[in-house]
Amino acid sequence: MKNLLLKSKTLLNVLFILMVTLTGSVTLLTACSEDDDTTQNLSNTWMKSASDEVELEIGVRTPVNLLFKDAVAEKLEYTCTSSDAAVATAALSKGNKTVTIEGLAEGTADIKIAYASSALDNLTATITVTVSKPSGDYEAEYADNGRWMKAAVEKAEVNIDEETPVELTFSDDEMKALEYECKSFDEAVAIATGFSMDADNNKIVNVKGVKVGTTKVKIQYWKPLEGGGRRIIRCLSDTIEVSVKDRLAGATMTLAKEEMKLKPSEEMQIPMIFGTDVDVAATDYICTSSAADVATAEVEEIDGKLALIVKAKVDGETDIKVEYSKNGRKNETLSGNVKIKVLSNLTRILAIGNSYSQDAVEQYLYDLAKAAGYEVIIGNMYIGGCDLETHWANMQSDAADYIYKKIVDGTKTEFKERKLSQTLNEEKWDYISLQQKSGKSGDYTTYTSYLPNLITALQQTNPDAELMWHQTWAYASDYGSFPSDITEPKQENMYNAIVAASFQTMQDNPALKILIPSGTAIQNGRTSYLGDTFNRDGTHLNTAYGRYTAACTWFDAIFETEVVGNSYVPATVSAAEATIAQNSAHMAIKNRYEVTDMSIYNPSASGKLAAPIYVDFNAAQTTDANKTGLPWNNVTDKTTTSIWLHDAGENYTGIRLKVSDFNATGWIGTTGGDNLEAIVGDIVFPRSAWTDGLLVKGNNQTTDSNFATIEISRMDPNEKYDFIIMAVRNGSSQGARMASYRIEGSSIQNKENFDINLGVKGSISNSSTPTHNSWNDVDLKQYIITFNGIQPKTDGTVTIGVKGMATGKTSDGIINALVIKAAE
């Protein structure tokens, strides 16, 4: 075999000091020795190669020593590059002692070794490598005997950060036992991490992806040569084309929650939702907490899915970062953050019900709890008119049929097409309530086939939650559709049936720990001066003291804290009404199955108006935030609404108001600010009072029978009163915006053909919404109808009639607001 030829133009056994004459300006570079921190000028040291020229044959690898003047030069970092990597490549050994050169193809290439930080001539060496074809039959001892090694595949696909094994095959076991080397042509794309044996005792080479791209991995056996160097044996060498892909490309992860509240020592799962089907493991994630003393987290696999497990410790706040970081490779699209609050005073309440749970928990319960120092999360899973049978069917099928309202930090958020499983797993609920549909609430036979199953299911999904039964209320006595089995007196008998059913429910189902007696609380309130006015439509609670009474009952039942004296009272509830609501609720907690007389809390009426009465007919408003607050009274339904009136000083007047025969609601949209006020004389009509109202609509409203009425009763028949009505409607047809008003007391007065059309008189485009500036141009007195000096009938009643006046077309009569004053 041809020996390796090495030529050198310099004598290797002579060391000399290269003197460098520097002219011009000089850049001084420094290096620090291991022994001290003194600074040395790198111009006074050197590095060079032991050989300036090397001749190789293809497939041969040989080392060339490097020489250094001193330890300073030897300890520097060097780089090694080839002018033609297809001809020859080179690599520095650790410690910079040698450079190993390998011949790949015929030709010439320069191998340059240089100081990594700066190409200083005295720290740079170049080796010229000439590569020639091999001579001789050096493979004969292997090839002639049919010995070989091959990779099982010519091409392999590898993912970034993952290892893929490629099986090797051999002509015989002796060839398998040889020592092979593997290397990547481009280690920036993929690397060969070494050899191993699989479960079937097959020898494999492991290839790991680094970045997207294509390269080759070579597996080869080197035979030592006499006199030094090694030669590749071709029949024991093979090359694999490696394609590296990023399986995470386009993958996303979202945490199911951006914020979470927990109690100290609690542990909670937050599902990790992946946008694509991507194979990641819990060990691919690291979690860091900005306040590890408050809460920590880690990623775990649960039932084949990844979830963030948050572990709360003590009260406080922390931000937890969930970061994908496999083998040091990070991916922001697979990472996320969650804000954690740990609160000792936290309580989480979930209602599973219908519109009656909506009445009870969605309005005022949060504020009552907050006023008492509790932090609450409230959820309501409801379907209108839903009964226990449907809830159980949905629990079994996991139907996405619910509307879910959730209150956190006082803000209500709505989710549609919700499943029970989603909400039950969303929070670590402390309390969960169930209830029956109102029409079946007094029939215990409708409970027995479904309620025990629901209870068992909830004990399995939420074993730490206290289960509650919500006792609902009887209908208003004048409601027209009581359950068929309820006889006269219908309200009383319906209430008694509900009480009997709730009593039996608690007896038969000991897993129900709390009874919330909203039905008894409302029945208590009906014994007060408020009477049978707790409903807004005969069944649902009015949005003021009706819903407030139910919320007070829930608060007192859950927190075991007397609600009487709680500082929170809604803006639409007077002090007298709040007293009745709070005491009705508290006495219902003390006596859950019997009525307590609330008449002892009735305020006394002065007999005369000490201050005006303000009434807002606001049924067009759909949110409590748009109701007009005190001192205004709110009429929240267009038919059969009856309320007790308080005056501007929030004093009980003993006067009652009831509306009848209105058939629609009207809404006047406005822009230009949320606090627009219509000021007429000494009366201030806030925006929420004059931008909506009750309508009476129809054709040819020409007879008295067309009037919708507002009956005001229990007035002093010996006094006289002024009635001021605001009536305004925005529209395009003047004829359809003419209305007539009548007031009947001891005498009758009429105001006919009253022009209520804002669009015409305000010179506002029919298609546009009135703006703040437009209102400045309108004489608001034009929308005021005043009846002065009206004396009630001998029974203390005054009736106001409203109707439209257009002939031959649909017309609108409207009333937006009413002010009652003692006549001057």
Tab-separated table of N, CA and C in Angstrom, residues 5 36 46 52 163 172-173 221 240 314 388 409 466 548 627 630 673 682 707 740 769:
chain	number	residue	atom	x	y	z
A	5	LEU	N	2.299	10.456	2.181
A	5	LEU	CA	3.418	11.359	1.928
A	5	LEU	C	3.191	12.677	2.617
A	36	ASP	N	-3.025	34.479	36.413
A	36	ASP	CA	-3.218	35.847	36.876
A	36	ASP	C	-4.056	36.599	35.862
A	46	TRP	N	2.747	33.550	19.021
A	46	TRP	CA	2.406	33.030	17.699
A	46	TRP	C	1.901	31.594	17.788
A	52	ASP	N	3.182	22.802	6.239
A	52	ASP	CA	2.486	23.763	5.396
A	52	ASP	C	1.765	23.078	4.244
A	163	GLU	N	-34.393	12.105	18.067
A	163	GLU	CA	-33.481	11.125	17.508
A	163	GLU	C	-34.260	10.068	16.744
A	172	ASP	N	-21.792	-10.257	7.923
A	172	ASP	CA	-21.563	-11.282	8.932
A	172	ASP	C	-21.332	-10.603	10.266
A	173	ASP	N	-21.330	-11.387	11.323
A	173	ASP	CA	-21.188	-10.848	12.673
A	173	ASP	C	-19.815	-10.225	12.904
A	221	TYR	N	-16.007	2.600	8.244
A	221	TYR	CA	-14.968	1.892	8.988
A	221	TYR	C	-13.623	2.339	8.458
A	240	ILE	N	-26.325	8.048	4.308
A	240	ILE	CA	-27.780	8.206	4.428
A	240	ILE	C	-28.123	9.661	4.163
A	314	VAL	N	-50.076	30.350	49.566
A	314	VAL	CA	-50.547	31.378	50.499
A	314	VAL	C	-51.181	32.511	49.711
A	388	LEU	N	-85.762	18.843	35.925
A	388	LEU	CA	-84.749	17.879	36.374
A	388	LEU	C	-84.524	16.772	35.350
A	409	ASP	N	-65.074	39.080	39.561
A	409	ASP	CA	-64.723	40.478	39.846
A	409	ASP	C	-65.865	41.427	39.468
A	466	GLU	N	-70.268	21.301	48.202
A	466	GLU	CA	-71.498	21.118	48.976
A	466	GLU	C	-72.677	21.302	48.036
A	548	TYR	N	-83.571	41.083	44.509
A	548	TYR	CA	-82.742	41.385	45.681
A	548	TYR	C	-83.105	40.458	46.838
A	627	LYS	N	-81.290	50.732	34.127
A	627	LYS	CA	-82.427	51.182	34.916
A	627	LYS	C	-82.053	52.490	35.612
A	630	LEU	N	-82.274	55.352	42.248
A	630	LEU	CA	-83.005	56.207	43.172
A	630	LEU	C	-82.653	57.665	42.910
A	673	GLY	N	-72.768	60.660	24.470
A	673	GLY	CA	-72.461	60.634	25.898
A	673	GLY	C	-73.463	59.803	26.660
A	682	ASP	N	-87.700	72.563	36.873
A	682	ASP	CA	-86.884	72.047	37.976
A	682	ASP	C	-86.799	70.524	37.972
A	707	PHE	N	-107.336	53.069	24.914
A	707	PHE	CA	-106.365	53.595	25.876
A	707	PHE	C	-105.683	52.469	26.650
A	740	SER	N	-102.602	60.808	22.168
A	740	SER	CA	-103.547	61.499	23.045
A	740	SER	C	-103.384	60.950	24.457
A	769	THR	N	-79.360	58.648	14.218
A	769	THR	CA	-79.645	58.637	15.646
A	769	THR	C	-79.450	60.038	16.214
